[in-house]
């Protein structure tokens, strides 16, 4: 699970406080989330990659600290990430997949966690598809 906070949270796009991202990461690492139940059923492990959680996360088994920055900037005020940060974040994904496969994993399933992620996802889908943001978000 790749985790990071979104600066657009400052615009009030969600009812949830940004601290929930770090709380959910702790829940994943503690085995208390639905993804953990699914993983247990198939004998898989859950690991969390901190690519950009705003909070500092304590070292914990299963946590891969790969922070590019502590949360993105507010995309309504300018770029959420610089080109260099985007490249670094993509490289984190590539390196994580490479390392997990090298460790003997046969299948990798990805997930994400970050409060205000729906707004960021909708913005990307809107740009990539040319669809009006209101249609993308419902």
XYZ file of C-alpha atoms in Angstrom:
138
model
C 0.000 0.000 0.000
C 1.497 3.315 -1.069
C 0.643 6.116 1.363
C 0.789 9.882 1.020
C -1.170 12.967 1.985
C -2.704 15.476 -0.413
C -2.340 19.232 0.047
C -5.751 19.829 -1.529
C -7.110 18.665 1.826
C -6.759 22.321 2.876
C -9.707 23.128 0.586
C -12.146 21.116 2.723
C -12.712 18.428 0.084
C -13.300 15.712 2.686
C -14.843 15.449 6.128
C -11.892 13.405 7.397
C -8.911 15.053 9.106
C -5.553 14.504 7.428
C -4.306 12.622 10.512
C -6.460 9.677 9.434
C -3.817 8.763 6.833
C -1.239 8.000 9.532
C -3.901 6.269 11.648
C -4.834 3.999 8.750
C -1.174 3.223 8.065
C -0.864 2.125 11.705
C -4.015 0.029 11.273
C -2.603 -1.680 8.155
C 0.693 -2.370 9.924
C -1.129 -3.658 13.005
C -3.189 -6.104 10.963
C -6.560 -4.466 11.639
C -7.807 -3.516 8.170
C -9.846 -5.388 5.572
C -6.768 -5.691 3.339
C -5.076 -7.593 6.172
C -7.972 -10.055 6.357
C -7.785 -10.636 2.594
C -4.010 -11.060 2.775
C -4.329 -13.563 5.609
C -6.827 -15.626 3.600
C -4.329 -16.111 0.769
C -1.135 -16.229 2.826
C 0.106 -12.841 1.646
C 1.826 -10.005 3.481
C 0.840 -6.359 3.647
C 3.566 -3.757 3.427
C 3.112 -0.001 3.490
C 5.351 2.348 1.520
C 5.460 5.862 2.967
C 5.902 7.937 -0.176
C 4.471 11.128 1.279
C 2.578 10.877 4.551
C 2.547 14.333 6.161
C 3.254 12.888 9.617
C 6.484 11.239 10.663
C 5.802 7.519 11.017
C 7.710 5.470 13.601
C 9.835 2.578 12.338
C 7.522 -0.434 12.238
C 7.854 -3.915 10.715
C 6.195 -3.822 7.306
C 6.760 -0.079 6.794
C 9.055 0.972 3.966
C 10.079 4.616 4.549
C 10.544 6.084 1.057
C 9.175 9.584 1.636
C 9.587 11.873 -1.379
C 8.098 14.756 0.608
C 5.738 15.195 3.561
C 2.468 15.493 1.636
C 1.881 17.261 -1.647
C 1.280 20.957 -2.124
C -2.294 22.160 -2.658
C -3.005 21.517 -6.346
C -5.537 24.360 -6.408
C -2.709 26.830 -5.764
C -0.089 25.327 -8.092
C 1.585 22.028 -8.905
C 1.086 19.379 -6.228
C 4.568 18.007 -6.951
C 7.541 19.135 -8.989
C 8.608 17.065 -11.994
C 11.549 15.825 -9.941
C 9.259 14.721 -7.120
C 6.928 12.935 -9.545
C 9.916 11.123 -11.046
C 11.170 10.197 -7.577
C 7.722 8.874 -6.567
C 7.458 6.753 -9.716
C 10.956 5.426 -9.055
C 9.871 4.461 -5.527
C 7.140 2.309 -7.082
C 9.524 0.713 -9.575
C 12.167 0.009 -6.932
C 9.611 -1.354 -4.469
C 8.213 -3.764 -7.066
C 11.711 -4.831 -8.084
C 12.745 -5.471 -4.478
C 9.579 -7.410 -3.633
C 9.949 -9.634 -6.706
C 13.644 -10.168 -5.911
C 12.572 -11.272 -2.414
C 10.530 -14.078 -3.988
C 7.057 -12.587 -4.191
C 5.089 -14.083 -7.089
C 2.262 -11.538 -7.231
C 2.035 -7.892 -6.240
C -1.271 -6.156 -5.576
C -1.194 -2.411 -5.075
C -3.311 -0.135 -2.977
C -3.163 3.427 -1.749
C -4.010 5.482 1.299
C -4.210 9.230 1.624
C -6.976 11.503 2.804
C -8.225 13.697 -0.108
C -7.039 11.039 -2.561
C -10.391 10.991 -4.354
C -10.002 14.649 -5.308
C -6.499 14.075 -6.655
C -7.640 10.958 -8.541
C -10.638 12.751 -10.023
C -8.441 15.626 -11.183
C -6.051 13.233 -12.927
C -8.874 11.272 -14.570
C -10.450 14.527 -15.742
C -7.196 15.709 -17.321
C -6.308 12.337 -18.865
C -9.763 11.767 -20.366
C -10.955 15.303 -21.029
C -14.035 14.579 -18.927
C -15.637 17.352 -16.887
C -14.597 17.050 -13.203
C -18.269 17.030 -12.118
C -18.853 13.898 -14.217
C -15.756 12.177 -12.870
C -16.658 12.762 -9.228
C -20.372 12.046 -9.559
